[in-house]
mmCIF file of C-alpha atoms in Angstrom:
data_model
loop_
_atom_site.group_PDB
_atom_site.id
_atom_site.type_symbol
_atom_site.label_atom_id
_atom_site.label_comp_id
_atom_site.label_asym_id
_atom_site.label_seq_id
_atom_site.Cartn_x
_atom_site.Cartn_y
_atom_site.Cartn_z
ATOM 1 C CA UNK A 1 -0.055 0.050 0.014
ATOM 2 C CA UNK A 2 1.393 3.346 -0.969
ATOM 3 C CA UNK A 3 0.791 6.492 0.933
ATOM 4 C CA UNK A 4 0.582 9.907 -0.503
ATOM 5 C CA UNK A 5 2.992 12.340 1.017
ATOM 6 C CA UNK A 6 0.098 14.708 1.400
ATOM 7 C CA UNK A 7 -1.993 12.329 3.428
ATOM 8 C CA UNK A 8 -2.199 12.758 7.150
ATOM 9 C CA UNK A 9 0.052 10.325 8.883
ATOM 10 C CA UNK A 10 0.047 11.847 12.425
ATOM 11 C CA UNK A 11 3.580 13.047 11.949
ATOM 12 C CA UNK A 12 4.061 16.763 11.382
ATOM 13 C CA UNK A 13 6.570 17.254 8.682
ATOM 14 C CA UNK A 14 9.589 19.203 9.627
ATOM 15 C CA UNK A 15 9.556 22.759 8.528
ATOM 16 C CA UNK A 16 12.505 24.842 7.550
ATOM 17 C CA UNK A 17 12.462 27.080 10.647
ATOM 18 C CA UNK A 18 15.359 28.762 12.166
ATOM 19 C CA UNK A 19 15.207 28.970 15.990
ATOM 20 C CA UNK A 20 15.318 32.547 17.389
ATOM 21 C CA UNK A 21 18.262 33.506 19.451
ATOM 22 C CA UNK A 22 16.444 36.467 21.017
ATOM 23 C CA UNK A 23 17.745 38.991 18.511
ATOM 24 C CA UNK A 24 14.176 40.187 17.936
ATOM 25 C CA UNK A 25 13.749 40.808 21.612
ATOM 26 C CA UNK A 26 17.052 42.501 21.944
ATOM 27 C CA UNK A 27 16.360 44.705 18.994
ATOM 28 C CA UNK A 28 13.112 46.030 20.530
ATOM 29 C CA UNK A 29 13.445 49.276 22.343
ATOM 30 C CA UNK A 30 12.206 49.410 25.934
ATOM 31 C CA UNK A 31 8.958 51.255 26.466
ATOM 32 C CA UNK A 32 9.186 54.956 27.233
ATOM 33 C CA UNK A 33 8.696 55.857 30.848
ATOM 34 C CA UNK A 34 8.046 59.401 30.102
ATOM 35 C CA UNK A 35 4.516 58.612 29.244
ATOM 36 C CA UNK A 36 3.830 57.158 32.727
ATOM 37 C CA UNK A 37 2.786 59.438 35.566
ATOM 38 C CA UNK A 38 5.225 59.431 38.452
ATOM 39 C CA UNK A 39 3.913 59.517 42.032
ATOM 40 C CA UNK A 40 5.822 61.503 44.599
ATOM 41 C CA UNK A 41 7.663 59.450 47.193
ATOM 42 C CA UNK A 42 6.081 59.396 50.664
ATOM 43 C CA UNK A 43 7.837 61.491 53.275
ATOM 44 C CA UNK A 44 10.470 59.753 55.355
ATOM 45 C CA UNK A 45 9.327 58.682 58.794
ATOM 46 C CA UNK A 46 11.952 57.729 61.281
ATOM 47 C CA UNK A 47 11.633 54.199 62.851
ATOM 48 C CA UNK A 48 9.514 53.862 65.899
ATOM 49 C CA UNK A 49 12.424 53.175 68.254
ATOM 50 C CA UNK A 50 14.140 56.459 67.132
ATOM 51 C CA UNK A 51 11.054 58.513 68.035
ATOM 52 C CA UNK A 52 10.603 56.685 71.309
ATOM 53 C CA UNK A 53 14.205 57.352 72.320
ATOM 54 C CA UNK A 54 13.513 61.108 72.102
ATOM 55 C CA UNK A 55 10.777 60.935 74.734
ATOM 56 C CA UNK A 56 12.239 61.247 78.248
ATOM 57 C CA UNK A 57 11.158 58.718 80.792
ATOM 58 C CA UNK A 58 8.861 59.980 83.532
ATOM 59 C CA UNK A 59 7.759 58.843 86.993
ATOM 60 C CA UNK A 60 4.073 58.660 87.674
ATOM 61 C CA UNK A 61 3.608 60.297 91.102
ATOM 62 C CA UNK A 62 2.037 58.092 93.720
ATOM 63 C CA UNK A 63 2.574 59.937 97.022
ATOM 64 C CA UNK A 64 0.766 59.075 100.254
ATOM 65 C CA UNK A 65 -0.001 62.417 101.813
ATOM 66 C CA UNK A 66 1.915 65.297 100.321
ATOM 67 C CA UNK A 67 1.416 66.281 96.594
ATOM 68 C CA UNK A 68 4.397 65.885 94.314
ATOM 69 C CA UNK A 69 4.793 69.748 94.137
ATOM 70 C CA UNK A 70 3.715 72.641 96.328
ATOM 71 C CA UNK A 71 4.169 76.328 96.374
ATOM 72 C CA UNK A 72 4.593 78.392 99.573
ATOM 73 C CA UNK A 73 2.597 81.650 99.720
ATOM 74 C CA UNK A 74 3.026 84.463 102.159
ATOM 75 C CA UNK A 75 -0.012 85.811 103.973
ATOM 76 C CA UNK A 76 0.677 89.491 104.514
ATOM 77 C CA UNK A 77 -2.059 89.882 107.140
ATOM 78 C CA UNK A 78 -0.562 87.055 109.061
ATOM 79 C CA UNK A 79 3.158 87.347 108.292
ATOM 80 C CA UNK A 80 4.081 84.297 110.341
ATOM 81 C CA UNK A 81 1.868 81.983 108.308
ATOM 82 C CA UNK A 82 2.661 80.454 104.941
ATOM 83 C CA UNK A 83 -0.017 78.637 102.921
ATOM 84 C CA UNK A 84 1.015 75.571 100.828
ATOM 85 C CA UNK A 85 -0.731 74.539 97.698
ATOM 86 C CA UNK A 86 -0.590 73.648 94.094
ATOM 87 C CA UNK A 87 -1.682 77.165 93.351
ATOM 88 C CA UNK A 88 -2.665 80.323 95.371
ATOM 89 C CA UNK A 89 -6.339 79.409 94.848
ATOM 90 C CA UNK A 90 -5.929 75.813 95.872
ATOM 91 C CA UNK A 91 -4.017 75.703 99.167
ATOM 92 C CA UNK A 92 -3.854 72.467 101.161
ATOM 93 C CA UNK A 93 -1.708 73.078 104.242
ATOM 94 C CA UNK A 94 -0.539 75.915 106.333
ATOM 95 C CA UNK A 95 2.689 76.661 108.198
ATOM 96 C CA UNK A 96 2.800 78.792 111.386
ATOM 97 C CA UNK A 97 5.982 79.868 113.127
ATOM 98 C CA UNK A 98 6.067 80.771 116.820
ATOM 99 C CA UNK A 99 8.870 82.320 118.774
ATOM 100 C CA UNK A 100 9.262 81.789 122.485
ATOM 101 C CA UNK A 101 11.518 84.569 123.573
ATOM 102 C CA UNK A 102 11.958 83.714 127.213
ATOM 103 C CA UNK A 103 13.010 80.106 126.500
ATOM 104 C CA UNK A 104 15.118 81.013 123.453
ATOM 105 C CA UNK A 105 13.066 78.557 121.439
ATOM 106 C CA UNK A 106 10.951 78.603 118.296
ATOM 107 C CA UNK A 107 8.548 76.158 116.723
ATOM 108 C CA UNK A 108 7.200 75.494 113.270
ATOM 109 C CA UNK A 109 3.780 73.837 112.948
ATOM 110 C CA UNK A 110 2.582 72.192 109.753
ATOM 111 C CA UNK A 111 -1.178 72.191 109.750
ATOM 112 C CA UNK A 112 -3.372 69.632 108.021
ATOM 113 C CA UNK A 113 -5.441 72.345 106.265
ATOM 114 C CA UNK A 114 -5.200 75.825 104.756
ATOM 115 C CA UNK A 115 -5.181 77.733 108.104
ATOM 116 C CA UNK A 116 -3.424 77.803 111.439
ATOM 117 C CA UNK A 117 -6.620 76.530 113.085
ATOM 118 C CA UNK A 118 -6.339 73.001 111.504
ATOM 119 C CA UNK A 119 -4.714 70.185 113.467
ATOM 120 C CA UNK A 120 -1.004 69.682 113.311
ATOM 121 C CA UNK A 121 0.602 67.257 110.859
ATOM 122 C CA UNK A 122 3.960 67.839 112.440
ATOM 123 C CA UNK A 123 5.853 70.258 114.617
ATOM 124 C CA UNK A 124 9.583 71.222 114.542
ATOM 125 C CA UNK A 125 11.183 72.570 117.704
ATOM 126 C CA UNK A 126 14.518 74.366 117.600
ATOM 127 C CA UNK A 127 16.575 77.039 119.297
ATOM 128 C CA UNK A 128 15.787 80.582 118.254
ATOM 129 C CA UNK A 129 18.561 80.580 115.572
ATOM 130 C CA UNK A 130 17.375 77.205 114.208
ATOM 131 C CA UNK A 131 20.848 75.755 113.776
ATOM 132 C CA UNK A 132 22.916 75.873 116.978
ATOM 133 C CA UNK A 133 21.248 72.811 118.507
ATOM 134 C CA UNK A 134 19.532 69.724 117.073
ATOM 135 C CA UNK A 135 15.893 70.256 116.110
ATOM 136 C CA UNK A 136 13.114 67.815 117.050
ATOM 137 C CA UNK A 137 10.432 66.906 114.562
ATOM 138 C CA UNK A 138 7.333 65.280 115.928
ATOM 139 C CA UNK A 139 4.603 63.645 113.861
ATOM 140 C CA UNK A 140 1.536 62.908 115.992
ATOM 141 C CA UNK A 141 -0.508 59.722 115.615
ATOM 142 C CA UNK A 142 -2.977 59.772 112.700
ATOM 143 C CA UNK A 143 -5.882 57.878 111.261
ATOM 144 C CA UNK A 144 -3.700 55.885 108.843
ATOM 145 C CA UNK A 145 -1.908 54.298 111.819
ATOM 146 C CA UNK A 146 -4.056 54.878 114.951
ATOM 147 C CA UNK A 147 -2.136 52.363 117.030
ATOM 148 C CA UNK A 148 1.216 53.973 116.264
ATOM 149 C CA UNK A 149 2.659 56.425 118.681
ATOM 150 C CA UNK A 150 4.197 59.749 117.658
ATOM 151 C CA UNK A 151 7.158 59.676 115.328
ATOM 152 C CA UNK A 152 10.106 61.737 116.738
ATOM 153 C CA UNK A 153 12.950 62.674 114.428
ATOM 154 C CA UNK A 154 16.148 64.494 115.399
ATOM 155 C CA UNK A 155 17.311 67.022 112.803
ATOM 156 C CA UNK A 156 20.768 68.458 113.177
ATOM 157 C CA UNK A 157 23.447 70.508 111.359
ATOM 158 C CA UNK A 158 26.570 68.703 110.210
ATOM 159 C CA UNK A 159 29.577 70.624 111.513
ATOM 160 C CA UNK A 160 32.400 68.678 109.946
ATOM 161 C CA UNK A 161 32.470 68.198 106.189
ATOM 162 C CA UNK A 162 35.948 67.776 104.840
ATOM 163 C CA UNK A 163 35.145 68.028 101.188
ATOM 164 C CA UNK A 164 32.104 70.267 101.255
ATOM 165 C CA UNK A 165 32.184 73.931 102.345
ATOM 166 C CA UNK A 166 28.430 74.335 102.080
ATOM 167 C CA UNK A 167 26.344 73.582 105.181
ATOM 168 C CA UNK A 168 24.232 70.471 105.370
ATOM 169 C CA UNK A 169 21.540 69.127 107.735
ATOM 170 C CA UNK A 170 20.734 65.484 108.430
ATOM 171 C CA UNK A 171 17.962 63.403 109.931
ATOM 172 C CA UNK A 172 17.178 59.682 110.241
ATOM 173 C CA UNK A 173 13.592 58.553 109.510
ATOM 174 C CA UNK A 174 11.607 55.345 109.239
ATOM 175 C CA UNK A 175 11.058 54.659 105.474
ATOM 176 C CA UNK A 176 8.140 52.521 104.387
ATOM 177 C CA UNK A 177 5.393 50.937 106.363
ATOM 178 C CA UNK A 178 4.636 47.655 108.083
ATOM 179 C CA UNK A 179 7.178 44.844 108.376
ATOM 180 C CA UNK A 180 9.329 46.154 105.576
ATOM 181 C CA UNK A 181 9.958 49.563 107.215
ATOM 182 C CA UNK A 182 13.600 50.480 107.821
ATOM 183 C CA UNK A 183 15.468 53.514 109.184
ATOM 184 C CA UNK A 184 17.419 55.534 106.723
ATOM 185 C CA UNK A 185 19.498 58.675 106.831
ATOM 186 C CA UNK A 186 18.727 61.832 104.794
ATOM 187 C CA UNK A 187 20.631 65.053 104.229
ATOM 188 C CA UNK A 188 19.628 68.491 103.106
ATOM 189 C CA UNK A 189 22.389 70.013 100.949
ATOM 190 C CA UNK A 190 22.551 73.499 99.474
ATOM 191 C CA UNK A 191 22.224 73.411 95.712
ATOM 192 C CA UNK A 192 22.549 75.655 92.739
ATOM 193 C CA UNK A 193 22.376 72.811 90.233
ATOM 194 C CA UNK A 194 20.111 71.691 87.464
ATOM 195 C CA UNK A 195 17.617 70.099 89.883
ATOM 196 C CA UNK A 196 16.839 73.463 91.380
ATOM 197 C CA UNK A 197 16.796 75.143 87.911
ATOM 198 C CA UNK A 198 14.030 72.785 86.958
ATOM 199 C CA UNK A 199 11.873 74.289 89.609
ATOM 200 C CA UNK A 200 13.029 77.948 89.184
ATOM 201 C CA UNK A 201 15.403 78.852 86.447
ATOM 202 C CA UNK A 202 17.184 81.637 88.354
ATOM 203 C CA UNK A 203 17.008 80.266 91.848
ATOM 204 C CA UNK A 204 19.002 78.463 94.410
ATOM 205 C CA UNK A 205 17.839 76.249 97.236
ATOM 206 C CA UNK A 206 18.269 72.834 98.889
ATOM 207 C CA UNK A 207 18.106 69.247 97.794
ATOM 208 C CA UNK A 208 17.305 66.274 100.092
ATOM 209 C CA UNK A 209 19.629 63.300 99.393
ATOM 210 C CA UNK A 210 18.855 59.718 100.464
ATOM 211 C CA UNK A 211 22.002 58.408 101.975
ATOM 212 C CA UNK A 212 21.119 54.678 102.062
ATOM 213 C CA UNK A 213 24.141 52.434 101.667
ATOM 214 C CA UNK A 214 22.027 50.089 99.390
ATOM 215 C CA UNK A 215 21.776 52.834 96.697
ATOM 216 C CA UNK A 216 24.698 52.963 94.253
ATOM 217 C CA UNK A 217 24.217 56.600 93.561
ATOM 218 C CA UNK A 218 22.678 58.904 96.122
ATOM 219 C CA UNK A 219 19.007 59.604 95.278
ATOM 220 C CA UNK A 220 17.670 63.145 95.376
ATOM 221 C CA UNK A 221 14.218 62.753 96.881
ATOM 222 C CA UNK A 222 13.044 66.272 97.466
ATOM 223 C CA UNK A 223 13.847 69.882 96.510
ATOM 224 C CA UNK A 224 13.286 73.380 97.824
ATOM 225 C CA UNK A 225 13.774 76.411 95.472
ATOM 226 C CA UNK A 226 13.492 80.004 96.539
ATOM 227 C CA UNK A 227 11.135 82.127 94.463
ATOM 228 C CA UNK A 228 13.072 84.351 92.074
ATOM 229 C CA UNK A 229 10.027 86.064 90.337
ATOM 230 C CA UNK A 230 8.626 89.477 91.107
ATOM 231 C CA UNK A 231 5.662 87.880 92.987
ATOM 232 C CA UNK A 232 5.044 89.511 96.338
ATOM 233 C CA UNK A 233 3.264 86.472 97.737
ATOM 234 C CA UNK A 234 5.072 83.403 96.469
ATOM 235 C CA UNK A 235 7.919 82.351 98.769
ATOM 236 C CA UNK A 236 9.229 79.056 97.565
ATOM 237 C CA UNK A 237 8.563 75.836 95.624
ATOM 238 C CA UNK A 238 8.822 72.353 97.138
ATOM 239 C CA UNK A 239 8.875 69.184 95.059
ATOM 240 C CA UNK A 240 9.363 65.435 95.656
ATOM 241 C CA UNK A 241 11.766 63.641 93.358
ATOM 242 C CA UNK A 242 13.105 60.201 92.564
ATOM 243 C CA UNK A 243 11.932 57.468 95.001
ATOM 244 C CA UNK A 244 10.140 60.233 96.977
ATOM 245 C CA UNK A 245 7.495 60.256 94.259
ATOM 246 C CA UNK A 246 6.690 56.603 94.398
ATOM 247 C CA UNK A 247 4.822 56.410 97.675
ATOM 248 C CA UNK A 248 7.210 53.787 99.017
ATOM 249 C CA UNK A 249 8.777 56.111 101.626
ATOM 250 C CA UNK A 250 5.550 56.347 103.517
ATOM 251 C CA UNK A 251 3.295 59.108 104.841
ATOM 252 C CA UNK A 252 5.398 60.114 107.866
ATOM 253 C CA UNK A 253 8.522 60.485 105.753
ATOM 254 C CA UNK A 254 6.710 62.798 103.308
ATOM 255 C CA UNK A 255 5.528 64.991 106.257
ATOM 256 C CA UNK A 256 9.059 65.112 107.728
ATOM 257 C CA UNK A 257 10.560 66.031 104.359
ATOM 258 C CA UNK A 258 8.089 68.943 103.949
ATOM 259 C CA UNK A 259 8.394 70.434 107.423
ATOM 260 C CA UNK A 260 12.259 70.147 107.299
ATOM 261 C CA UNK A 261 12.225 71.902 103.921
ATOM 262 C CA UNK A 262 10.251 74.750 105.515
ATOM 263 C CA UNK A 263 12.889 74.860 108.211
ATOM 264 C CA UNK A 264 15.600 75.233 105.600
ATOM 265 C CA UNK A 265 13.698 78.072 104.052
ATOM 266 C CA UNK A 266 13.458 79.875 107.469
ATOM 267 C CA UNK A 267 17.175 79.451 108.047
ATOM 268 C CA UNK A 268 17.887 81.140 104.773
ATOM 269 C CA UNK A 269 15.577 83.983 105.723
ATOM 270 C CA UNK A 270 17.338 84.439 109.027
ATOM 271 C CA UNK A 271 20.728 84.398 107.354
ATOM 272 C CA UNK A 272 19.650 87.020 104.807
ATOM 273 C CA UNK A 273 18.241 89.205 107.645
ATOM 274 C CA UNK A 274 21.442 88.927 109.621
ATOM 275 C CA UNK A 275 23.627 89.894 106.598
ATOM 276 C CA UNK A 276 21.360 92.830 105.833
ATOM 277 C CA UNK A 277 21.552 94.076 109.429
ATOM 278 C CA UNK A 278 25.379 93.987 109.433
ATOM 279 C CA UNK A 279 25.931 95.745 106.123
#
């Protein structure tokens, strides 16, 4: 049987076709990008960790009795009374000073309310100069610890400081509450540093340093800055700092820190009056 070469046999006859080596593709020009609309690049945003690093860490105040910051305001009708509050319109405590001429003593009373008629939060007894003899701070019993007796703290000037010419004043106080309470030493030091400048840019004052041996670096727990503005009523600014803001020091410590700060303010007033009288 013979087959015609034109009949379908299921086999596709080979065609004379030269395989492409891609020359056609290479010879084609790339499409023009000028005809396409270009979208502007989005603005550069720094990584999240970069922005977070710029935000300073803060401590959320959690004090027990005393607010994290207070201003002291003169009362011109009652020159021996200073009101303490977050503002002149919102005063919380009062400080009255009493001089006992015949006994050569004076006392500072911190009142639990915005007048001298409110009960005492604490009292500070000293000689009339305030620095020649140790002072005694007494915190009476209170509702938070009704079974506890009065807290008595001795507050004294440090006479010998080999490496520090500025005066300092120390006291020891119970820190914390309950079974974990311990006694620690604290020291008021005169300061012109950045801590004070944060409260009043052009001022000087005192910083309270926690002297605990368990702390690698001494912790500044309170500040007192003199008022440098032209205000005729604002006397000073008091602020808790560091671990003093956390509420772990306890109510009595906060009260002792505040009344001792007022004492430091009074000492500076007496020093200024003495200098003015002798010049």
